[in-house]
Amino acid sequence: MLRNLIRLHGRTCCAVLERWSGVCQGGQARLPTLLENVKAYSTATSERKKFYQDVSISQGEDGMFEINLDRRKLKTPGGKIFTVPNEALAIAVATEWDSQKDTLKFYTMHLTTLCNTALDNPTHRDKDQMITAALKYLETDTICYRVEEPPGLVELQKNEWDPVLHWIEKRYNVVIGSSDSIMGPQIPEETKDTFRQHLGSYNFWALTGLEYVINQLKSVVLSFGLIDRHLTVEQAVLLSRLEEEYQIQRWGNVEWAHDYDMYELRARTAAGTLFVHLCSESSTVKRKLLQD
Amino acid sequence: MAALSSPLRVCRGILREIRAMKGPDYKQTLAYNYVLDQFRKNQVSSERYCRAQVEALHASHTYLCLLASTRHHLTLHNLYHGKGERGPEEVAGIVGLRLPTQPGGKGWEK
């Protein structure tokens, strides 16, 4: 019975202090004080009612798209006007806002959160810092950490994780390897340099999304597999949670914990992947004449 | 590992999700029109292996996963974790106790 008393505060915001009180106010830019951040955090956990009826998108002069809630323009928690570089992302974000009923549940609006982080950059990081942080996960990559027992899990890890490792080693021409010691695999410097160079080719927005995905899956290898379209989201999440799935098959599934976590991980990973793809692609329609 | 379901299934899945999300007037939403538009545009391709088609299919599959999993997550959240806290009287009542009443209020209350 005590479990019912535990509210999920932590879901709403982790590293980014969402100042949702800044949304849609006739914004004067204010420097965030500690007290304001605390106040904003507390509004993030209490319920905000849905204050708009229609959601629409519009394009500004510089080609960036904006979201309109009724008549007012959507703003980021930092007070800036919410702009996205392409139409598909704008429509997806508008759909997120449109799907809210009665109260605003910010923990379901993953794409909006990602855009806000990319626009505001509240921790003031530049590309190199993000790349370094992302590559830190390589040393303790989920795929490379193997167990020694029980034998069923060892077998499962070998069958499921080895193909992905081979794929990435072949695709990027690197050496990663796996290990079952507590220290983890030894990653040679050339591998890190190759990945650093590859990550450097993404723009800032795509890198925000990519780092988010790596953070969620706790694995650089799986994230690259997703971004390069080698894996689907469901497959990547399954591989990331391989040990949990093994234990579920052994001991049974607990819906309010296992399924809950799985769907949340899927939602976040899917949002991150979509964000990266939408921010790093540019589509053109080439019309070819049909030759009769 | 890269076997994705057919575009038709993904498209139907996305439209079903939009309908579940929005309700009866889902055909007027931005997402509905955009998704149908994109699927129609990417249908015709003369090459046998069109990379853009594969990329678009993967992206649409990802979006379907996003919509479906947020919906399931929200459902589970409302089912198991949505009730919030109980008041102190209710909590006491569960174990068969009652809160003490003090006529005149407690000392620090005004």
Short mmCIF file of C-alpha atoms in Angstrom, two decimals:
data_model
loop_
_atom_site.label_atom_id
_atom_site.label_comp_id
_atom_site.label_asym_id
_atom_site.label_seq_id
_atom_site.Cartn_x
_atom_site.Cartn_y
_atom_site.Cartn_z
CA MET A 1 0.00 0.00 0.00
CA LEU A 2 2.88 2.31 0.63
CA ARG A 3 3.92 1.98 -2.98
CA ASN A 4 0.78 3.80 -4.04
CA LEU A 5 1.92 6.78 -2.04
CA ILE A 6 5.11 7.17 -4.03
CA ARG A 7 4.61 9.79 -6.66
CA LEU A 8 6.85 9.77 -9.68
CA HIS A 9 8.44 13.15 -9.28
CA GLY A 10 11.66 12.25 -10.97
CA ARG A 11 10.06 11.49 -14.32
CA THR A 12 9.27 15.10 -15.02
CA CYS A 13 12.75 16.46 -15.35
CA CYS A 14 16.19 15.16 -14.73
CA ALA A 15 19.10 17.31 -15.70
CA VAL A 16 17.17 20.12 -17.32
CA LEU A 17 15.24 22.32 -14.96
CA GLU A 18 12.09 22.89 -16.90
CA ARG A 19 10.82 26.36 -16.30
CA TRP A 20 7.39 25.77 -17.68
CA SER A 21 6.16 28.93 -16.05
CA GLY A 22 8.06 30.65 -18.83
CA VAL A 23 5.92 29.07 -21.53
CA CYS A 24 3.70 31.47 -23.41
CA GLN A 25 4.20 34.48 -21.20
CA GLY A 26 4.69 37.84 -22.82
CA GLY A 27 8.31 37.13 -22.11
CA GLN A 28 10.75 39.49 -20.65
CA ALA A 29 13.98 37.57 -20.44
CA ARG A 30 14.85 37.01 -16.82
CA LEU A 31 18.03 35.62 -15.38
CA PRO A 32 17.11 32.46 -13.53
CA THR A 33 17.60 32.75 -9.81
CA LEU A 34 17.77 29.78 -7.51
CA LEU A 35 14.40 30.60 -5.98
CA GLU A 36 12.79 30.89 -9.37
CA ASN A 37 14.18 27.57 -10.42
CA VAL A 38 12.79 26.00 -7.29
CA LYS A 39 9.44 27.58 -7.93
CA ALA A 40 9.51 26.42 -11.53
CA TYR A 41 10.39 22.90 -10.48
CA SER A 42 7.43 22.86 -8.13
CA THR A 43 5.10 23.99 -10.89
CA ALA A 44 6.46 21.20 -13.00
CA THR A 45 5.21 18.64 -10.53
CA SER A 46 1.82 20.20 -9.90
CA GLU A 47 -0.76 20.00 -12.64
CA ARG A 48 -1.10 22.60 -15.35
CA LYS A 49 -4.39 22.72 -17.11
CA LYS A 50 -4.63 22.67 -20.86
CA PHE A 51 -5.12 26.33 -21.71
CA TYR A 52 -5.47 26.14 -25.47
CA GLN A 53 -7.78 24.57 -28.00
CA ASP A 54 -5.95 24.52 -31.30
CA VAL A 55 -2.37 23.81 -32.16
CA SER A 56 -0.94 24.95 -35.46
CA ILE A 57 2.44 25.57 -37.02
CA SER A 58 3.68 28.53 -38.99
CA GLN A 59 6.85 29.34 -40.84
CA GLY A 60 8.92 32.40 -40.04
CA GLU A 61 11.00 34.45 -42.45
CA ASP A 62 14.23 32.59 -41.82
CA GLY A 63 12.65 29.27 -42.71
CA MET A 64 12.28 28.07 -39.14
CA PHE A 65 8.95 26.70 -38.02
CA GLU A 66 7.07 27.85 -34.92
CA ILE A 67 4.25 26.31 -32.93
CA ASN A 68 1.13 28.32 -32.11
CA LEU A 69 -1.13 27.40 -29.23
CA ASP A 70 -4.42 29.16 -30.05
CA ARG A 71 -3.05 32.57 -30.89
CA ARG A 72 0.09 32.65 -28.85
CA LYS A 73 3.52 31.44 -29.89
CA LEU A 74 5.08 28.63 -27.95
CA LYS A 75 8.17 29.59 -26.00
CA THR A 76 10.93 27.54 -24.45
CA PRO A 77 11.41 27.50 -20.67
CA GLY A 78 14.31 29.88 -21.24
CA GLY A 79 11.99 32.45 -22.78
CA LYS A 80 13.08 32.09 -26.38
CA ILE A 81 10.59 31.51 -29.14
CA PHE A 82 10.34 27.83 -29.93
CA THR A 83 11.68 27.27 -33.45
CA VAL A 84 12.54 24.08 -35.25
CA PRO A 85 14.44 23.70 -38.49
CA ASN A 86 12.02 21.51 -40.40
CA GLU A 87 8.35 20.87 -40.90
CA ALA A 88 8.24 17.21 -39.89
CA LEU A 89 9.64 17.95 -36.44
CA ALA A 90 7.27 20.89 -36.05
CA ILE A 91 4.28 18.69 -36.87
CA ALA A 92 5.45 16.00 -34.46
CA VAL A 93 5.84 18.55 -31.64
CA ALA A 94 2.45 20.06 -32.47
CA THR A 95 0.93 16.58 -32.30
CA GLU A 96 2.45 16.11 -28.85
CA TRP A 97 0.83 19.33 -27.62
CA ASP A 98 -2.39 18.44 -29.38
CA SER A 99 -2.60 15.04 -27.71
CA GLN A 100 -2.72 16.49 -24.20
CA LYS A 101 -6.12 16.21 -22.55
CA ASP A 102 -7.26 18.41 -19.64
CA THR A 103 -3.87 18.59 -17.94
CA LEU A 104 -0.44 18.96 -19.47
CA LYS A 105 1.73 15.94 -18.88
CA PHE A 106 5.20 17.09 -19.75
CA TYR A 107 6.72 13.70 -19.18
CA THR A 108 4.97 12.44 -22.29
CA MET A 109 6.28 15.24 -24.49
CA HIS A 110 9.71 13.90 -25.27
CA LEU A 111 10.32 15.72 -28.55
CA THR A 112 9.34 19.03 -26.98
CA THR A 113 11.80 18.43 -24.16
CA LEU A 114 14.58 17.63 -26.61
CA CYS A 115 13.90 20.76 -28.65
CA ASN A 116 13.88 22.87 -25.50
CA THR A 117 17.23 21.44 -24.44
CA ALA A 118 18.72 22.10 -27.86
CA LEU A 119 17.37 25.64 -28.01
CA ASP A 120 18.14 26.74 -24.46
CA ASN A 121 21.29 24.75 -23.81
CA PRO A 122 20.87 25.34 -20.08
CA THR A 123 24.14 23.73 -19.10
CA HIS A 124 25.97 25.80 -21.74
CA ARG A 125 27.85 22.96 -23.33
CA ASP A 126 29.55 23.05 -26.66
CA LYS A 127 29.89 20.24 -29.19
CA ASP A 128 33.22 18.92 -27.89
CA GLN A 129 31.97 18.56 -24.35
CA MET A 130 28.95 16.66 -25.56
CA ILE A 131 31.05 14.35 -27.70
CA THR A 132 33.38 13.63 -24.78
CA ALA A 133 30.43 12.91 -22.51
CA ALA A 134 28.90 10.60 -25.11
CA LEU A 135 32.12 8.69 -25.66
CA LYS A 136 32.52 8.16 -21.92
CA TYR A 137 29.76 5.60 -22.21
CA LEU A 138 31.93 3.55 -24.54
CA GLU A 139 34.19 2.35 -21.76
CA THR A 140 31.26 0.91 -19.85
CA ASP A 141 29.15 0.03 -22.83
CA THR A 142 26.33 -2.40 -22.06
CA ILE A 143 27.19 -4.61 -25.01
CA CYS A 144 30.75 -5.04 -23.90
CA TYR A 145 30.02 -5.96 -20.31
CA ARG A 146 29.49 -9.69 -20.09
CA VAL A 147 28.66 -11.88 -17.14
CA GLU A 148 30.21 -15.19 -16.31
CA GLU A 149 27.16 -16.91 -14.92
CA PRO A 150 24.29 -18.01 -15.18
CA PRO A 151 25.10 -19.91 -18.38
CA GLY A 152 21.75 -19.13 -19.98
CA LEU A 153 22.47 -15.42 -19.76
CA VAL A 154 26.03 -15.87 -21.01
CA GLU A 155 24.68 -17.74 -24.02
CA LEU A 156 22.01 -15.10 -24.64
CA GLN A 157 24.51 -12.28 -24.46
CA LYS A 158 26.80 -14.05 -26.89
CA ASN A 159 24.02 -14.73 -29.39
CA GLU A 160 22.39 -11.34 -29.25
CA TRP A 161 25.19 -8.90 -28.59
CA ASP A 162 28.03 -10.38 -30.62
CA PRO A 163 26.39 -9.77 -34.03
CA VAL A 164 25.90 -6.10 -33.18
CA LEU A 165 29.50 -5.80 -32.06
CA HIS A 166 30.72 -7.40 -35.27
CA TRP A 167 28.52 -5.11 -37.31
CA ILE A 168 29.87 -1.94 -35.71
CA GLU A 169 33.46 -3.12 -35.85
CA LYS A 170 33.09 -3.80 -39.53
CA ARG A 171 31.12 -0.66 -40.32
CA TYR A 172 33.47 1.78 -38.60
CA ASN A 173 36.63 -0.28 -38.95
CA VAL A 174 37.36 -0.20 -35.21
CA VAL A 175 38.27 -2.63 -32.47
CA ILE A 176 36.04 -2.77 -29.40
CA GLY A 177 35.80 -6.26 -28.03
CA SER A 178 33.95 -7.45 -24.98
CA SER A 179 35.10 -8.46 -21.56
CA ASP A 180 33.70 -10.09 -18.44
CA SER A 181 36.03 -8.48 -15.97
CA ILE A 182 34.85 -5.72 -13.70
CA MET A 183 37.19 -3.25 -15.37
CA GLY A 184 35.44 -3.53 -18.70
CA PRO A 185 36.96 -3.65 -22.15
CA GLN A 186 40.09 -1.77 -23.09
CA ILE A 187 39.14 0.63 -25.85
CA PRO A 188 42.09 1.66 -28.01
CA GLU A 189 42.59 5.35 -28.72
CA GLU A 190 42.09 4.95 -32.49
CA THR A 191 38.59 3.65 -31.85
CA LYS A 192 37.74 6.66 -29.77
CA ASP A 193 39.21 8.99 -32.38
CA THR A 194 37.20 7.37 -35.15
CA PHE A 195 34.01 7.78 -33.19
CA ARG A 196 34.91 11.31 -32.17
CA GLN A 197 35.41 12.25 -35.78
CA HIS A 198 32.13 10.64 -36.75
CA LEU A 199 30.22 12.36 -33.97
CA GLY A 200 31.76 15.66 -34.96
CA SER A 201 30.03 15.48 -38.29
CA TYR A 202 26.61 15.88 -36.68
CA ASN A 203 25.23 19.33 -36.05
CA PHE A 204 24.47 20.57 -32.55
CA TRP A 205 20.80 19.60 -32.56
CA ALA A 206 21.42 16.09 -33.85
CA LEU A 207 24.18 15.69 -31.29
CA THR A 208 21.79 16.64 -28.48
CA GLY A 209 19.45 13.90 -29.63
CA LEU A 210 22.24 11.38 -30.07
CA GLU A 211 23.64 12.00 -26.61
CA TYR A 212 20.15 11.59 -25.21
CA VAL A 213 19.76 8.22 -26.91
CA ILE A 214 23.15 7.06 -25.63
CA ASN A 215 22.15 8.19 -22.16
CA GLN A 216 18.91 6.22 -22.29
CA LEU A 217 20.28 3.01 -23.77
CA LYS A 218 23.51 3.20 -21.77
CA SER A 219 25.36 2.00 -24.83
CA VAL A 220 27.21 3.76 -27.63
CA VAL A 221 27.19 0.65 -29.83
CA LEU A 222 23.43 0.23 -29.70
CA SER A 223 22.86 3.94 -30.33
CA PHE A 224 25.01 3.84 -33.44
CA GLY A 225 23.13 0.76 -34.55
CA LEU A 226 19.87 2.66 -34.20
CA ILE A 227 21.06 5.85 -35.88
CA ASP A 228 22.54 3.92 -38.80
CA ARG A 229 19.19 2.14 -39.14
CA HIS A 230 20.70 -1.27 -38.50
CA LEU A 231 18.30 -1.87 -35.59
CA THR A 232 14.74 -0.82 -34.87
CA VAL A 233 13.84 0.92 -31.65
CA GLU A 234 12.18 -2.18 -30.22
CA GLN A 235 15.24 -4.29 -31.01
CA ALA A 236 17.64 -1.76 -29.50
CA VAL A 237 15.59 -1.49 -26.32
CA LEU A 238 15.40 -5.25 -26.05
CA LEU A 239 19.16 -5.57 -26.42
CA SER A 240 19.74 -2.83 -23.89
CA ARG A 241 17.51 -4.58 -21.37
CA LEU A 242 18.73 -8.07 -22.19
CA GLU A 243 19.46 -9.14 -18.66
CA GLU A 244 16.12 -7.82 -17.43
CA GLU A 245 14.31 -9.69 -20.18
CA TYR A 246 16.16 -12.85 -19.23
CA GLN A 247 15.11 -12.48 -15.61
CA ILE A 248 11.54 -11.70 -16.66
CA GLN A 249 11.41 -14.91 -18.65
CA ARG A 250 12.74 -16.79 -15.69
CA TRP A 251 10.79 -15.20 -12.85
CA GLY A 252 7.79 -13.56 -14.46
CA ASN A 253 6.74 -10.13 -15.57
CA VAL A 254 5.58 -7.33 -13.28
CA GLU A 255 3.49 -5.03 -15.37
CA TRP A 256 3.65 -1.91 -13.24
CA ALA A 257 7.42 -2.00 -13.19
CA HIS A 258 8.80 -3.94 -16.15
CA ASP A 259 6.32 -2.94 -18.82
CA TYR A 260 6.20 0.60 -17.47
CA ASP A 261 9.97 0.98 -17.72
CA MET A 262 10.10 -0.69 -21.10
CA TYR A 263 7.47 1.59 -22.65
CA GLU A 264 9.10 4.65 -21.18
CA LEU A 265 12.51 3.61 -22.48
CA ARG A 266 11.01 2.89 -25.89
CA ALA A 267 9.27 6.24 -26.00
CA ARG A 268 12.39 8.17 -25.02
CA THR A 269 14.66 6.25 -27.38
CA ALA A 270 12.21 6.60 -30.26
CA ALA A 271 11.94 10.32 -29.61
CA GLY A 272 15.72 10.71 -29.52
CA THR A 273 16.24 8.69 -32.71
CA LEU A 274 13.53 10.56 -34.59
CA PHE A 275 15.02 13.83 -33.39
CA VAL A 276 18.48 12.90 -34.71
CA HIS A 277 17.13 11.74 -38.06
CA LEU A 278 14.94 14.78 -38.56
CA CYS A 279 17.67 17.21 -37.58
CA SER A 280 20.37 15.73 -39.73
CA GLU A 281 18.54 14.98 -42.95
CA SER A 282 17.42 17.23 -45.70
CA SER A 283 14.91 15.93 -48.12
CA THR A 284 14.39 16.95 -51.69
CA VAL A 285 11.84 15.56 -54.04
CA LYS A 286 13.27 14.68 -57.40
CA ARG A 287 10.69 14.07 -60.02
CA LYS A 288 11.77 11.62 -62.65
CA LEU A 289 9.86 11.45 -65.86
CA LEU A 290 8.40 8.05 -66.47
CA GLN A 291 9.78 6.66 -69.67
CA ASP A 292 7.17 4.87 -71.70
CA MET B 1 18.14 -7.64 -37.91
CA ALA B 2 16.86 -4.92 -40.18
CA ALA B 3 13.64 -6.60 -41.18
CA LEU B 4 10.96 -3.94 -40.93
CA SER B 5 7.29 -4.46 -41.47
CA SER B 6 5.74 -3.33 -44.69
CA PRO B 7 4.99 0.36 -45.29
CA LEU B 8 1.27 -0.34 -45.37
CA ARG B 9 1.28 -1.77 -41.88
CA VAL B 10 3.37 1.06 -40.51
CA CYS B 11 1.13 3.64 -42.14
CA ARG B 12 -2.02 2.01 -40.80
CA GLY B 13 -0.43 1.76 -37.37
CA ILE B 14 0.42 5.45 -37.27
CA LEU B 15 -3.05 6.47 -38.41
CA ARG B 16 -4.59 4.19 -35.80
CA GLU B 17 -2.45 5.81 -33.12
CA ILE B 18 -3.48 9.29 -34.25
CA ARG B 19 -7.12 8.23 -34.10
CA ALA B 20 -6.66 6.79 -30.61
CA MET B 21 -4.99 10.00 -29.54
CA LYS B 22 -7.27 12.56 -31.03
CA GLY B 23 -10.75 11.13 -31.25
CA PRO B 24 -13.41 11.59 -33.90
CA ASP B 25 -11.93 14.48 -35.83
CA TYR B 26 -8.51 12.97 -36.36
CA LYS B 27 -8.65 13.49 -40.11
CA GLN B 28 -8.17 17.22 -39.72
CA THR B 29 -4.99 16.99 -37.69
CA LEU B 30 -1.70 18.14 -39.16
CA ALA B 31 -0.08 14.81 -38.45
CA TYR B 32 -2.69 12.81 -40.37
CA ASN B 33 -2.31 14.83 -43.54
CA TYR B 34 1.44 14.99 -43.33
CA VAL B 35 1.88 11.26 -42.76
CA LEU B 36 -0.44 10.31 -45.63
CA ASP B 37 1.31 12.81 -47.86
CA GLN B 38 4.74 11.44 -47.07
CA PHE B 39 3.72 7.86 -47.63
CA ARG B 40 2.21 8.71 -50.98
CA LYS B 41 5.27 10.67 -52.07
CA ASN B 42 7.71 7.93 -51.17
CA GLN B 43 5.74 5.19 -52.81
CA VAL B 44 7.09 5.47 -56.30
CA SER B 45 10.72 4.66 -56.82
CA SER B 46 12.27 3.01 -59.81
CA GLU B 47 15.33 1.63 -58.08
CA ARG B 48 15.16 -1.79 -56.56
CA TYR B 49 16.91 -0.74 -53.36
CA CYS B 50 16.09 2.86 -52.74
CA ARG B 51 18.00 4.14 -49.76
CA ALA B 52 15.67 7.04 -49.22
CA GLN B 53 12.74 4.64 -49.06
CA VAL B 54 14.47 2.48 -46.46
CA GLU B 55 15.32 5.58 -44.44
CA ALA B 56 11.78 6.88 -44.64
CA LEU B 57 10.42 3.49 -43.60
CA HIS B 58 12.73 3.36 -40.61
CA ALA B 59 11.74 6.90 -39.61
CA SER B 60 8.04 6.10 -39.87
CA HIS B 61 8.54 2.90 -37.89
CA THR B 62 10.33 4.94 -35.21
CA TYR B 63 7.47 7.43 -35.10
CA LEU B 64 4.95 4.61 -34.77
CA CYS B 65 6.99 3.23 -31.87
CA LEU B 66 7.05 6.68 -30.27
CA LEU B 67 3.29 7.16 -30.48
CA ALA B 68 2.45 3.64 -29.34
CA SER B 69 4.86 3.57 -26.43
CA THR B 70 3.86 7.01 -25.10
CA ARG B 71 0.25 5.88 -25.18
CA HIS B 72 1.02 2.60 -23.38
CA HIS B 73 3.23 4.37 -20.88
CA LEU B 74 0.51 6.89 -20.09
CA THR B 75 -2.08 4.12 -19.75
CA LEU B 76 0.12 2.18 -17.35
CA HIS B 77 0.94 5.34 -15.45
CA ASN B 78 -2.73 6.19 -14.97
CA LEU B 79 -3.51 2.60 -14.07
CA TYR B 80 -0.83 2.02 -11.46
CA HIS B 81 0.77 5.28 -10.47
CA GLY B 82 -1.88 7.86 -11.16
CA LYS B 83 -3.78 7.95 -7.91
CA GLY B 84 -1.54 10.31 -6.03
CA GLU B 85 -1.39 10.54 -2.30
CA ARG B 86 -4.12 9.75 0.13
CA GLY B 87 -5.01 12.21 2.84
CA PRO B 88 -3.88 11.50 6.41
CA GLU B 89 -7.36 10.53 7.52
CA GLU B 90 -7.68 7.94 4.79
CA VAL B 91 -4.27 6.51 5.55
CA ALA B 92 -5.13 6.15 9.20
CA GLY B 93 -8.44 4.58 8.26
CA ILE B 94 -6.69 1.82 6.33
CA VAL B 95 -5.22 0.35 9.48
CA GLY B 96 -8.31 1.08 11.49
CA LEU B 97 -7.12 4.10 13.40
CA ARG B 98 -8.57 7.57 13.62
CA LEU B 99 -6.81 10.87 13.80
CA PRO B 100 -7.05 12.50 17.20
CA THR B 101 -9.29 15.51 17.44
CA GLN B 102 -8.38 18.27 19.78
CA PRO B 103 -11.12 20.75 20.50
CA GLY B 104 -9.69 24.23 20.41
CA GLY B 105 -7.11 23.39 17.78
CA LYS B 106 -3.50 22.39 18.23
CA GLY B 107 -1.21 24.79 20.06
CA TRP B 108 0.56 26.18 17.01
CA GLU B 109 -2.51 26.62 14.87
CA LYS B 110 -4.02 30.06 14.84
#
